[in-house]
Short mmCIF file of C-alpha atoms in Angstrom, two decimals:
data_model
loop_
_atom_site.label_atom_id
_atom_site.label_comp_id
_atom_site.label_asym_id
_atom_site.label_seq_id
_atom_site.Cartn_x
_atom_site.Cartn_y
_atom_site.Cartn_z
CA MET A 126 0.16 -0.58 0.45
CA LEU A 127 1.81 3.03 -0.89
CA THR A 128 1.81 5.60 1.95
CA ALA A 129 1.33 9.45 1.88
CA GLU A 130 5.01 9.37 2.12
CA ASP A 131 5.96 7.16 -0.76
CA LYS A 132 2.78 9.30 -3.05
CA LYS A 133 5.49 12.25 -3.16
CA LEU A 134 8.88 9.78 -3.36
CA VAL A 135 7.11 8.15 -6.75
CA GLN A 136 6.00 12.48 -7.45
CA GLN A 137 9.28 13.73 -7.09
CA ILE A 138 11.39 11.37 -8.51
CA TRP A 139 8.44 10.99 -11.63
CA GLU A 140 9.09 15.36 -11.72
CA LYS A 141 13.01 14.32 -12.28
CA VAL A 142 12.10 11.73 -15.39
CA SER A 143 9.49 14.57 -17.58
CA GLY A 144 11.99 16.17 -18.91
CA HIS A 145 13.16 12.93 -20.56
CA GLN A 146 10.72 10.91 -20.33
CA GLU A 147 11.61 9.42 -24.45
CA ASP A 148 15.14 8.69 -22.76
CA VAL A 149 13.68 6.77 -20.15
CA GLY A 150 12.28 5.22 -21.84
CA ALA A 151 14.28 4.05 -24.60
CA GLU A 152 16.71 3.63 -22.26
CA THR A 153 14.54 0.99 -20.14
CA LEU A 154 13.46 -0.94 -22.93
CA GLU A 155 16.26 -1.48 -24.48
CA ARG A 156 18.29 -2.80 -20.99
CA MET A 157 15.11 -4.94 -20.81
CA PHE A 158 15.66 -6.44 -23.84
CA ALA A 159 18.96 -6.79 -23.25
CA ALA A 160 18.55 -8.41 -19.97
CA TYR A 161 15.83 -9.99 -20.37
CA PRO A 162 16.35 -11.66 -23.97
CA GLN A 163 12.42 -13.14 -23.93
CA THR A 164 10.63 -10.02 -23.63
CA LYS A 165 11.41 -10.08 -27.17
CA THR A 166 9.64 -12.05 -27.97
CA TYR A 167 6.36 -9.52 -27.54
CA PHE A 168 8.21 -7.52 -30.19
CA PRO A 169 9.06 -9.79 -33.41
CA HIS A 170 7.92 -6.95 -35.61
CA PHE A 171 9.80 -4.28 -34.46
CA ASP A 172 13.65 -3.34 -35.53
CA LEU A 173 15.29 -3.91 -31.65
CA HIS A 174 18.67 -2.22 -32.93
CA HIS A 175 20.74 0.77 -30.02
CA GLY A 176 18.53 3.92 -30.61
CA SER A 177 15.93 2.49 -33.05
CA ASP A 178 12.67 4.91 -33.57
CA GLN A 179 10.20 1.97 -33.01
CA ILE A 180 12.06 1.43 -29.27
CA ARG A 181 12.40 5.23 -28.43
CA GLY A 182 8.18 5.75 -29.60
CA HIS A 183 7.43 2.23 -27.52
CA GLY A 184 9.03 3.53 -24.29
CA LYS A 185 8.24 7.20 -24.93
CA LYS A 186 4.22 5.63 -24.50
CA VAL A 187 5.35 3.11 -21.77
CA VAL A 188 6.83 5.77 -19.38
CA ALA A 189 4.00 8.36 -20.34
CA ALA A 190 1.65 5.89 -19.56
CA LEU A 191 3.56 5.59 -16.13
CA GLY A 192 3.38 8.90 -15.43
CA ASN A 193 -0.35 8.63 -16.03
CA ALA A 194 -0.58 6.74 -13.14
CA VAL A 195 2.03 8.78 -11.04
CA LYS A 196 -1.12 11.13 -11.92
CA ASN A 197 -3.22 9.69 -10.13
CA LEU A 198 -1.69 7.34 -7.60
CA ASP A 199 -4.99 7.29 -5.61
CA ASN A 200 -7.11 5.80 -8.00
CA LEU A 201 -5.14 3.47 -10.38
CA SER A 202 -7.28 1.34 -11.02
CA GLN A 203 -9.29 3.87 -12.82
CA ALA A 204 -6.62 5.39 -14.63
CA LEU A 205 -4.97 1.97 -15.84
CA SER A 206 -8.52 0.64 -16.76
CA GLU A 207 -7.50 0.92 -20.52
CA LEU A 208 -4.38 -0.27 -20.83
CA SER A 209 -5.72 -3.23 -18.76
CA ASN A 210 -7.99 -3.97 -20.86
CA LEU A 211 -5.51 -3.50 -23.62
CA HIS A 212 -2.74 -6.25 -21.75
CA ALA A 213 -5.60 -8.61 -21.04
CA TYR A 214 -6.97 -9.16 -24.33
CA ASN A 215 -4.77 -7.80 -26.77
CA LEU A 216 -1.70 -8.47 -25.78
CA ARG A 217 -1.84 -10.90 -23.58
CA VAL A 218 1.47 -10.39 -22.62
CA ASP A 219 2.62 -12.81 -19.57
CA PRO A 220 1.05 -11.43 -16.86
CA PRO A 221 1.91 -8.58 -15.18
CA ARG A 222 3.15 -10.63 -12.43
CA PHE A 223 6.13 -11.50 -13.95
CA SER A 224 6.68 -9.49 -16.61
CA SER A 225 6.51 -5.88 -15.03
CA GLN A 226 8.46 -7.65 -12.15
CA LEU A 227 11.98 -6.82 -15.68
CA LEU A 228 10.01 -3.75 -16.39
CA SER A 229 9.79 -2.63 -13.01
CA GLN A 230 13.81 -3.87 -12.76
CA CYS A 231 15.14 -2.52 -15.82
CA LEU A 232 13.22 0.98 -15.10
CA GLN A 233 14.85 0.91 -11.72
CA VAL A 234 18.19 0.55 -13.13
CA VAL A 235 17.55 3.20 -15.11
CA LEU A 236 17.26 5.73 -12.72
CA ALA A 237 19.65 4.37 -10.48
CA VAL A 238 22.24 4.51 -12.92
CA HIS A 239 20.77 8.33 -13.68
CA LEU A 240 20.07 9.53 -9.56
CA GLY A 241 23.75 8.13 -8.17
CA LYS A 242 22.92 8.60 -4.75
CA ASP A 243 20.19 10.28 -4.95
CA TYR A 244 17.97 7.12 -5.92
CA THR A 245 17.59 6.68 -2.14
CA PRO A 246 16.46 3.40 -0.84
CA GLU A 247 13.59 5.30 0.47
CA THR A 248 13.07 6.31 -3.07
CA HIS A 249 13.71 2.85 -4.10
CA SER A 250 11.04 1.26 -2.22
CA ALA A 251 8.14 3.71 -2.82
CA VAL A 252 8.97 3.31 -6.40
CA ASP A 253 8.78 -0.54 -6.20
CA LYS A 254 6.04 -0.74 -4.17
CA PHE A 255 4.19 1.75 -7.20
CA MET A 256 5.39 -0.78 -9.83
CA SER A 257 3.91 -3.30 -7.61
CA ALA A 258 0.71 -1.26 -7.72
CA VAL A 259 0.26 -0.88 -11.89
CA ALA A 260 1.39 -4.60 -12.40
CA SER A 261 -1.83 -5.90 -10.13
CA VAL A 262 -4.50 -3.29 -12.13
CA LEU A 263 -2.70 -4.57 -14.96
CA ALA A 264 -3.23 -8.02 -14.02
CA GLU A 265 -6.87 -7.34 -12.85
CA LYS A 266 -8.38 -8.57 -15.87
CA TYR A 267 -6.41 -11.21 -17.23
CA ARG A 268 -8.80 -13.58 -15.97
CA MET B 174 27.58 -25.98 -15.94
CA VAL B 175 26.43 -22.07 -17.07
CA HIS B 176 28.29 -21.36 -19.96
CA TRP B 177 30.19 -17.77 -19.71
CA SER B 178 30.85 -15.84 -22.68
CA ALA B 179 34.50 -14.81 -22.52
CA GLU B 180 32.64 -11.08 -22.66
CA GLU B 181 30.22 -12.23 -19.99
CA LYS B 182 33.22 -12.72 -17.87
CA GLN B 183 35.20 -9.43 -18.32
CA LEU B 184 32.00 -7.56 -17.81
CA ILE B 185 31.40 -9.42 -14.46
CA SER B 186 35.11 -9.14 -13.63
CA SER B 187 35.59 -5.97 -14.33
CA VAL B 188 32.86 -4.52 -12.71
CA TRP B 189 33.21 -6.76 -9.82
CA GLY B 190 37.12 -4.98 -9.47
CA LYS B 191 35.62 -1.65 -8.14
CA VAL B 192 32.81 -2.88 -6.33
CA ASN B 193 33.45 -1.95 -2.58
CA VAL B 194 32.65 -5.04 -0.66
CA GLU B 195 31.75 -3.38 2.28
CA GLU B 196 30.03 -0.51 1.34
CA CYS B 197 28.27 -1.84 -1.32
CA GLY B 198 27.50 -5.64 0.77
CA ALA B 199 25.86 -2.82 3.78
CA GLU B 200 23.78 -1.11 1.12
CA ALA B 201 22.16 -3.97 -0.80
CA LEU B 202 21.28 -5.62 2.29
CA ALA B 203 19.95 -2.58 3.89
CA ARG B 204 17.77 -2.32 0.78
CA LEU B 205 16.98 -5.30 0.85
CA LEU B 206 15.37 -5.04 4.68
CA ILE B 207 14.03 -1.51 3.23
CA VAL B 208 12.24 -2.13 0.20
CA TYR B 209 11.32 -5.76 1.54
CA PRO B 210 10.31 -5.67 4.85
CA TRP B 211 9.23 -8.88 5.03
CA THR B 212 12.74 -9.76 4.63
CA GLN B 213 13.34 -8.57 7.88
CA ARG B 214 11.95 -11.67 9.26
CA PHE B 215 15.05 -13.28 8.98
CA PHE B 216 17.24 -10.94 11.00
CA SER B 217 15.44 -10.56 14.26
CA ASN B 218 18.35 -10.61 16.89
CA PHE B 219 20.06 -7.32 14.78
CA GLY B 220 18.58 -4.86 16.80
CA ASN B 221 16.74 -1.48 15.74
CA LEU B 222 15.51 -2.25 12.40
CA SER B 223 12.75 0.08 12.55
CA SER B 224 13.17 2.48 10.09
CA PRO B 225 15.40 3.04 6.76
CA THR B 226 18.03 5.10 9.13
CA ALA B 227 18.03 3.24 11.52
CA ILE B 228 18.43 -0.13 9.15
CA ILE B 229 21.23 1.51 7.53
CA GLY B 230 23.28 2.91 10.00
CA ASN B 231 22.88 -0.55 12.10
CA PRO B 232 26.31 -1.76 12.55
CA LYS B 233 24.78 -5.87 12.49
CA VAL B 234 22.64 -4.92 8.38
CA ARG B 235 26.52 -3.24 7.44
CA ALA B 236 28.77 -6.45 8.98
CA HIS B 237 26.07 -8.90 8.04
CA GLY B 238 26.13 -7.09 3.84
CA LYS B 239 29.81 -7.25 4.06
CA LYS B 240 29.84 -11.03 4.86
CA VAL B 241 27.23 -11.50 1.97
CA LEU B 242 28.47 -9.75 -0.28
CA THR B 243 32.41 -10.82 -0.05
CA SER B 244 30.52 -14.20 -0.96
CA PHE B 245 29.15 -12.99 -3.48
CA GLY B 246 33.19 -13.03 -4.47
CA GLU B 247 33.47 -16.40 -4.26
CA ALA B 248 30.78 -16.50 -7.41
CA VAL B 249 32.83 -14.09 -9.26
CA LYS B 250 35.97 -16.24 -9.04
CA ASN B 251 34.37 -20.17 -9.69
CA LEU B 252 31.90 -18.49 -12.48
CA ASP B 253 32.58 -22.44 -14.13
CA ASN B 254 31.45 -24.32 -10.74
CA ILE B 255 28.63 -21.80 -8.84
CA LYS B 256 27.09 -25.11 -8.19
CA GLY B 257 29.81 -26.13 -6.26
CA THR B 258 30.73 -23.24 -5.07
CA TYR B 259 27.30 -22.79 -3.44
CA SER B 260 27.04 -26.73 -2.39
CA LYS B 261 27.17 -26.21 1.67
CA LEU B 262 25.84 -22.97 1.35
CA SER B 263 22.51 -23.63 0.16
CA GLU B 264 21.93 -26.55 2.94
CA LEU B 265 23.11 -24.24 5.21
CA HIS B 266 20.18 -21.71 4.01
CA CYS B 267 17.96 -24.42 3.79
CA GLU B 268 18.10 -26.82 6.67
CA LYS B 269 19.58 -23.68 9.20
CA LEU B 270 18.26 -20.36 8.25
CA HIS B 271 15.01 -21.75 6.47
CA VAL B 272 15.51 -18.50 4.08
CA ASP B 273 12.61 -18.81 0.81
CA PRO B 274 14.56 -18.93 -1.72
CA GLU B 275 12.32 -16.39 -3.44
CA ASN B 276 14.67 -14.08 -1.17
CA PHE B 277 18.10 -14.58 -3.27
CA ARG B 278 15.86 -13.46 -6.35
CA LEU B 279 14.78 -10.27 -4.68
CA LEU B 280 18.61 -9.26 -2.90
CA GLY B 281 20.04 -10.15 -6.78
CA ASP B 282 18.25 -7.99 -7.86
CA ILE B 283 18.42 -5.09 -5.21
CA LEU B 284 22.43 -5.57 -5.80
CA VAL B 285 22.44 -4.78 -9.65
CA ILE B 286 20.64 -1.57 -8.89
CA VAL B 287 22.71 -0.66 -5.81
CA LEU B 288 25.60 -1.17 -8.59
CA ALA B 289 23.75 0.70 -11.72
CA SER B 290 23.40 4.19 -9.22
CA HIS B 291 27.51 3.18 -8.30
CA PHE B 292 28.78 2.56 -11.83
CA GLY B 293 26.26 4.88 -13.81
CA ARG B 294 26.99 5.41 -17.24
CA ASP B 295 29.31 2.68 -17.07
CA PHE B 296 26.17 -0.24 -16.12
CA THR B 297 25.70 -0.52 -19.62
CA PRO B 298 23.06 -3.40 -20.45
CA SER B 299 25.48 -5.11 -21.33
CA CYS B 300 27.29 -4.65 -17.76
CA GLN B 301 23.39 -5.61 -16.76
CA PHE B 302 22.60 -8.13 -18.81
CA ALA B 303 25.54 -10.09 -17.24
CA TRP B 304 25.24 -8.99 -14.11
CA GLN B 305 21.84 -10.34 -14.20
CA LYS B 306 22.90 -13.75 -15.53
CA LEU B 307 25.13 -14.17 -12.69
CA VAL B 308 22.92 -13.07 -9.74
CA GLY B 309 20.39 -15.81 -11.13
CA VAL B 310 22.98 -18.18 -11.59
CA VAL B 311 23.23 -17.75 -7.81
CA ALA B 312 20.35 -17.58 -6.61
CA HIS B 313 19.70 -20.88 -8.42
CA ALA B 314 22.58 -22.32 -6.62
CA LEU B 315 22.07 -21.32 -3.43
CA ALA B 316 18.41 -22.95 -4.13
CA ARG B 317 19.68 -25.96 -5.02
CA ARG B 318 20.21 -28.23 -2.29
CA TYR B 319 16.79 -27.56 -0.58
CA HIS B 320 14.64 -30.26 0.31
#
């Protein structure tokens, strides 16, 4: 459960991301494809080379969606409802319980790389909880 | 036996060569206890774990973190026999410590994040791949002797 303090930390971190959405998104996806090759199976139609326009475009989309979630921390279910349907019925990505851990890990690595010490244990904890909450909501409609 | 490419071995040892085992170990364990508070169940005799500040400053956490990461170094030195390296430790974690192996995966992921925060851009996607693979192999080896 996200505490008031967690929410504040997530919002603060997101403010730092907001100027660099495309870069953060692209790097997160690149790391995910590099560290967890099985995730590439969902993108056979993508050019997955470093710097690909498709990765940049998709990364930007993903980060924007997360940004929307950050703006609606008190009502994630509703804010992510469309995406929840999309993932469950169209994309049918391996349930977010599993795959979201991979995305969360890579997003956090990107944040840690760029923020260094500023990615404090408290921030780390809040972001981990946030991504976990997002995964739960996305998984709601799977079955 | 796990196959390591020359590049993976190089990425692993070059990162490891620059790691301050005491600092990184302490930080990784502290983060485990903070980010996944249920893991505190294994450390009830560690004293004050009541807040992130308390955990980070706790000397037992620091000492144990150093111990854990030092042991991790054995994997780095013995990439071709991680299974054998952790055989006894696996039995210990099962029979005496009663640690659910899922916790090894959690600690592994946290270690990767700690390395990322210390090395910044130098912790490239290829580096991350090699290290995620390593922490996965270590976690698997530690779980291997469970019964």
